[in-house]
């Protein structure tokens, strides 16, 4: 098991086709971006969530089965962890991946910066831990998700 996607992608190990690889997180272990997938070869498009290119040119097809796709699996990052990272591309990639199967796109609690428009298709369902009305005792918003443009 790899700690992060980057460590998996840069590994000098040559994996055989059919090998199962796992990663604990996208940017850091247990950051919500962990998953597993199967090594494959051939033409592919690395989308940063469902397909990851390995150092030897093969790729990992991630396990994204089910009716809900988390933006964290595509590399969205909560700004309370990263500071200022733009999650636009990660969120859009998750929406694009979910669209053909009409899977829900899950947005976990957190704050995500989006510096460009996100295209949401007809029928797309965003699900998640939305920002609740009111504030915590410190005057900050209560737990939930916020997307900033």
PDB file of C-alpha atoms in Angstrom:
ATOM      1  CA  UNK A   1       0.000   0.000   0.000  1.00  0.00           C
ATOM      2  CA  UNK A   2       1.291   3.435  -0.917  1.00  0.00           C
ATOM      3  CA  UNK A   3       0.815   6.409   1.371  1.00  0.00           C
ATOM      4  CA  UNK A   4      -0.122   8.773  -1.512  1.00  0.00           C
ATOM      5  CA  UNK A   5      -1.022   8.825  -5.208  1.00  0.00           C
ATOM      6  CA  UNK A   6       2.260  10.614  -6.027  1.00  0.00           C
ATOM      7  CA  UNK A   7       4.321   7.884  -4.349  1.00  0.00           C
ATOM      8  CA  UNK A   8       2.447   5.221  -6.306  1.00  0.00           C
ATOM      9  CA  UNK A   9       2.876   7.054  -9.613  1.00  0.00           C
ATOM     10  CA  UNK A  10       6.603   7.675  -9.121  1.00  0.00           C
ATOM     11  CA  UNK A  11       7.476   4.200  -7.856  1.00  0.00           C
ATOM     12  CA  UNK A  12      10.380   2.580  -9.713  1.00  0.00           C
ATOM     13  CA  UNK A  13       8.764  -0.837  -9.234  1.00  0.00           C
ATOM     14  CA  UNK A  14       7.490  -2.361 -12.481  1.00  0.00           C
ATOM     15  CA  UNK A  15       4.087  -3.798 -11.666  1.00  0.00           C
ATOM     16  CA  UNK A  16       2.527  -6.652 -13.609  1.00  0.00           C
ATOM     17  CA  UNK A  17      -0.788  -6.156 -15.355  1.00  0.00           C
ATOM     18  CA  UNK A  18      -3.581  -7.323 -13.061  1.00  0.00           C
ATOM     19  CA  UNK A  19      -1.736  -6.373  -9.849  1.00  0.00           C
ATOM     20  CA  UNK A  20      -3.888  -4.683  -7.214  1.00  0.00           C
ATOM     21  CA  UNK A  21      -2.388  -1.452  -5.839  1.00  0.00           C
ATOM     22  CA  UNK A  22      -3.729   0.607  -2.962  1.00  0.00           C
ATOM     23  CA  UNK A  23      -3.061   4.134  -1.693  1.00  0.00           C
ATOM     24  CA  UNK A  24      -3.967   5.455   1.745  1.00  0.00           C
ATOM     25  CA  UNK A  25      -4.658   9.014   0.628  1.00  0.00           C
ATOM     26  CA  UNK A  26      -4.367  11.393  -2.296  1.00  0.00           C
ATOM     27  CA  UNK A  27      -1.881  13.916  -0.874  1.00  0.00           C
ATOM     28  CA  UNK A  28      -1.408  12.395   2.593  1.00  0.00           C
ATOM     29  CA  UNK A  29      -2.443   9.172   4.252  1.00  0.00           C
ATOM     30  CA  UNK A  30      -6.075   9.125   5.350  1.00  0.00           C
ATOM     31  CA  UNK A  31      -6.982  12.458   3.696  1.00  0.00           C
ATOM     32  CA  UNK A  32     -10.134  10.973   2.148  1.00  0.00           C
ATOM     33  CA  UNK A  33      -8.506  10.272  -1.215  1.00  0.00           C
ATOM     34  CA  UNK A  34      -7.474   6.674  -0.530  1.00  0.00           C
ATOM     35  CA  UNK A  35      -8.561   3.887  -2.851  1.00  0.00           C
ATOM     36  CA  UNK A  36      -7.318   0.856  -4.736  1.00  0.00           C
ATOM     37  CA  UNK A  37      -7.089  -0.141  -8.360  1.00  0.00           C
ATOM     38  CA  UNK A  38      -5.803  -2.678 -10.869  1.00  0.00           C
ATOM     39  CA  UNK A  39      -2.697  -2.207 -13.028  1.00  0.00           C
ATOM     40  CA  UNK A  40      -3.488  -2.211 -16.743  1.00  0.00           C
ATOM     41  CA  UNK A  41      -1.631  -1.421 -19.957  1.00  0.00           C
ATOM     42  CA  UNK A  42      -2.554   0.279 -23.196  1.00  0.00           C
ATOM     43  CA  UNK A  43      -3.946   3.610 -24.262  1.00  0.00           C
ATOM     44  CA  UNK A  44      -5.450   5.620 -21.437  1.00  0.00           C
ATOM     45  CA  UNK A  45      -6.208   9.126 -20.238  1.00  0.00           C
ATOM     46  CA  UNK A  46      -5.024  10.038 -16.749  1.00  0.00           C
ATOM     47  CA  UNK A  47      -7.869  12.018 -15.172  1.00  0.00           C
ATOM     48  CA  UNK A  48      -6.396  12.218 -11.685  1.00  0.00           C
ATOM     49  CA  UNK A  49      -9.091  10.085 -10.092  1.00  0.00           C
ATOM     50  CA  UNK A  50     -10.234   7.068 -12.053  1.00  0.00           C
ATOM     51  CA  UNK A  51      -6.992   6.523 -14.007  1.00  0.00           C
ATOM     52  CA  UNK A  52      -3.429   7.166 -12.818  1.00  0.00           C
ATOM     53  CA  UNK A  53      -0.357   6.779 -15.035  1.00  0.00           C
ATOM     54  CA  UNK A  54       2.547   4.875 -13.491  1.00  0.00           C
ATOM     55  CA  UNK A  55       6.252   5.598 -14.055  1.00  0.00           C
ATOM     56  CA  UNK A  56       6.605   2.633 -16.458  1.00  0.00           C
ATOM     57  CA  UNK A  57       3.741   3.825 -18.706  1.00  0.00           C
ATOM     58  CA  UNK A  58       1.161   1.373 -17.400  1.00  0.00           C
ATOM     59  CA  UNK A  59      -1.783   2.743 -15.465  1.00  0.00           C
ATOM     60  CA  UNK A  60      -3.992   1.991 -12.497  1.00  0.00           C
ATOM     61  CA  UNK A  61      -7.741   1.898 -13.070  1.00  0.00           C
ATOM     62  CA  UNK A  62      -9.144   2.969  -9.703  1.00  0.00           C
ATOM     63  CA  UNK A  63     -12.067   1.258  -8.022  1.00  0.00           C
ATOM     64  CA  UNK A  64     -14.833   3.847  -8.218  1.00  0.00           C
ATOM     65  CA  UNK A  65     -17.780   1.492  -8.299  1.00  0.00           C
ATOM     66  CA  UNK A  66     -20.987   2.595  -6.686  1.00  0.00           C
ATOM     67  CA  UNK A  67     -23.481   5.400  -6.924  1.00  0.00           C
ATOM     68  CA  UNK A  68     -21.416   8.108  -5.214  1.00  0.00           C
ATOM     69  CA  UNK A  69     -18.069   9.639  -6.261  1.00  0.00           C
ATOM     70  CA  UNK A  70     -16.114  11.691  -3.726  1.00  0.00           C
ATOM     71  CA  UNK A  71     -14.295  14.787  -4.926  1.00  0.00           C
ATOM     72  CA  UNK A  72     -11.471  13.727  -2.584  1.00  0.00           C
ATOM     73  CA  UNK A  73     -10.758  10.685  -4.806  1.00  0.00           C
ATOM     74  CA  UNK A  74      -9.968  13.161  -7.611  1.00  0.00           C
ATOM     75  CA  UNK A  75      -7.636  15.272  -5.470  1.00  0.00           C
ATOM     76  CA  UNK A  76      -9.855  18.050  -4.126  1.00  0.00           C
ATOM     77  CA  UNK A  77      -8.223  19.511  -1.067  1.00  0.00           C
ATOM     78  CA  UNK A  78      -9.744  21.234   1.921  1.00  0.00           C
ATOM     79  CA  UNK A  79      -8.137  24.668   2.277  1.00  0.00           C
ATOM     80  CA  UNK A  80      -8.000  24.247   6.044  1.00  0.00           C
ATOM     81  CA  UNK A  81      -5.351  21.607   5.256  1.00  0.00           C
ATOM     82  CA  UNK A  82      -3.623  23.149   2.228  1.00  0.00           C
ATOM     83  CA  UNK A  83      -4.148  26.862   2.684  1.00  0.00           C
ATOM     84  CA  UNK A  84      -4.900  28.058  -0.844  1.00  0.00           C
ATOM     85  CA  UNK A  85      -5.020  25.144  -3.311  1.00  0.00           C
ATOM     86  CA  UNK A  86      -7.567  25.432  -6.127  1.00  0.00           C
ATOM     87  CA  UNK A  87      -9.846  22.385  -6.273  1.00  0.00           C
ATOM     88  CA  UNK A  88     -11.573  23.395  -9.524  1.00  0.00           C
ATOM     89  CA  UNK A  89      -9.942  20.716 -11.691  1.00  0.00           C
ATOM     90  CA  UNK A  90     -10.492  17.966  -9.130  1.00  0.00           C
ATOM     91  CA  UNK A  91     -14.151  18.816  -8.594  1.00  0.00           C
ATOM     92  CA  UNK A  92     -14.782  19.130 -12.340  1.00  0.00           C
ATOM     93  CA  UNK A  93     -13.054  15.781 -12.988  1.00  0.00           C
ATOM     94  CA  UNK A  94     -15.269  14.074 -10.391  1.00  0.00           C
ATOM     95  CA  UNK A  95     -18.404  15.615 -11.943  1.00  0.00           C
ATOM     96  CA  UNK A  96     -17.271  14.633 -15.457  1.00  0.00           C
ATOM     97  CA  UNK A  97     -16.554  11.060 -14.330  1.00  0.00           C
ATOM     98  CA  UNK A  98     -19.910  10.721 -12.552  1.00  0.00           C
ATOM     99  CA  UNK A  99     -22.012  12.191 -15.373  1.00  0.00           C
ATOM    100  CA  UNK A 100     -22.370   9.180 -17.720  1.00  0.00           C
ATOM    101  CA  UNK A 101     -23.534   6.889 -14.899  1.00  0.00           C
ATOM    102  CA  UNK A 102     -25.499   9.639 -13.107  1.00  0.00           C
ATOM    103  CA  UNK A 103     -23.613   8.853  -9.887  1.00  0.00           C
ATOM    104  CA  UNK A 104     -23.886  11.360  -7.059  1.00  0.00           C
ATOM    105  CA  UNK A 105     -20.881  13.611  -6.510  1.00  0.00           C
ATOM    106  CA  UNK A 106     -20.030  13.695  -2.821  1.00  0.00           C
ATOM    107  CA  UNK A 107     -18.572  16.865  -1.283  1.00  0.00           C
ATOM    108  CA  UNK A 108     -17.361  16.200   2.280  1.00  0.00           C
ATOM    109  CA  UNK A 109     -17.264  18.774   5.055  1.00  0.00           C
ATOM    110  CA  UNK A 110     -14.564  21.333   4.354  1.00  0.00           C
ATOM    111  CA  UNK A 111     -13.717  24.496   2.459  1.00  0.00           C
ATOM    112  CA  UNK A 112     -12.724  24.152  -1.203  1.00  0.00           C
ATOM    113  CA  UNK A 113     -11.435  26.980  -3.379  1.00  0.00           C
ATOM    114  CA  UNK A 114     -12.736  27.029  -6.957  1.00  0.00           C
ATOM    115  CA  UNK A 115     -11.060  29.642  -9.176  1.00  0.00           C
ATOM    116  CA  UNK A 116     -13.025  28.923 -12.349  1.00  0.00           C
ATOM    117  CA  UNK A 117     -16.540  27.907 -13.355  1.00  0.00           C
ATOM    118  CA  UNK A 118     -17.635  24.345 -12.733  1.00  0.00           C
ATOM    119  CA  UNK A 119     -19.897  22.756 -15.331  1.00  0.00           C
ATOM    120  CA  UNK A 120     -22.693  20.821 -13.700  1.00  0.00           C
ATOM    121  CA  UNK A 121     -24.675  18.662 -16.085  1.00  0.00           C
ATOM    122  CA  UNK A 122     -28.418  18.217 -16.133  1.00  0.00           C
ATOM    123  CA  UNK A 123     -29.244  15.472 -13.668  1.00  0.00           C
ATOM    124  CA  UNK A 124     -26.022  15.857 -11.662  1.00  0.00           C
ATOM    125  CA  UNK A 125     -26.619  15.398  -7.959  1.00  0.00           C
ATOM    126  CA  UNK A 126     -24.224  17.004  -5.506  1.00  0.00           C
ATOM    127  CA  UNK A 127     -24.462  15.337  -2.126  1.00  0.00           C
ATOM    128  CA  UNK A 128     -22.521  16.001   1.007  1.00  0.00           C
ATOM    129  CA  UNK A 129     -22.064  17.672   4.308  1.00  0.00           C
ATOM    130  CA  UNK A 130     -23.299  21.132   3.384  1.00  0.00           C
ATOM    131  CA  UNK A 131     -22.633  24.246   5.360  1.00  0.00           C
ATOM    132  CA  UNK A 132     -25.347  24.542   7.939  1.00  0.00           C
ATOM    133  CA  UNK A 133     -26.917  27.849   8.831  1.00  0.00           C
ATOM    134  CA  UNK A 134     -25.543  29.594  11.869  1.00  0.00           C
ATOM    135  CA  UNK A 135     -22.088  29.735  13.349  1.00  0.00           C
ATOM    136  CA  UNK A 136     -20.048  27.988  15.962  1.00  0.00           C
ATOM    137  CA  UNK A 137     -19.424  29.712  19.276  1.00  0.00           C
ATOM    138  CA  UNK A 138     -16.296  31.305  17.783  1.00  0.00           C
ATOM    139  CA  UNK A 139     -18.362  33.129  15.150  1.00  0.00           C
ATOM    140  CA  UNK A 140     -17.044  30.852  12.400  1.00  0.00           C
ATOM    141  CA  UNK A 141     -19.451  28.890  10.178  1.00  0.00           C
ATOM    142  CA  UNK A 142     -20.681  25.581  11.547  1.00  0.00           C
ATOM    143  CA  UNK A 143     -19.222  22.390  10.079  1.00  0.00           C
ATOM    144  CA  UNK A 144     -20.065  21.724   6.455  1.00  0.00           C
ATOM    145  CA  UNK A 145     -18.763  22.359   2.937  1.00  0.00           C
ATOM    146  CA  UNK A 146     -18.152  25.705   1.335  1.00  0.00           C
ATOM    147  CA  UNK A 147     -17.066  26.281  -2.249  1.00  0.00           C
ATOM    148  CA  UNK A 148     -15.368  29.625  -2.885  1.00  0.00           C
ATOM    149  CA  UNK A 149     -14.925  31.192  -6.317  1.00  0.00           C
TER     150      UNK A 149
END
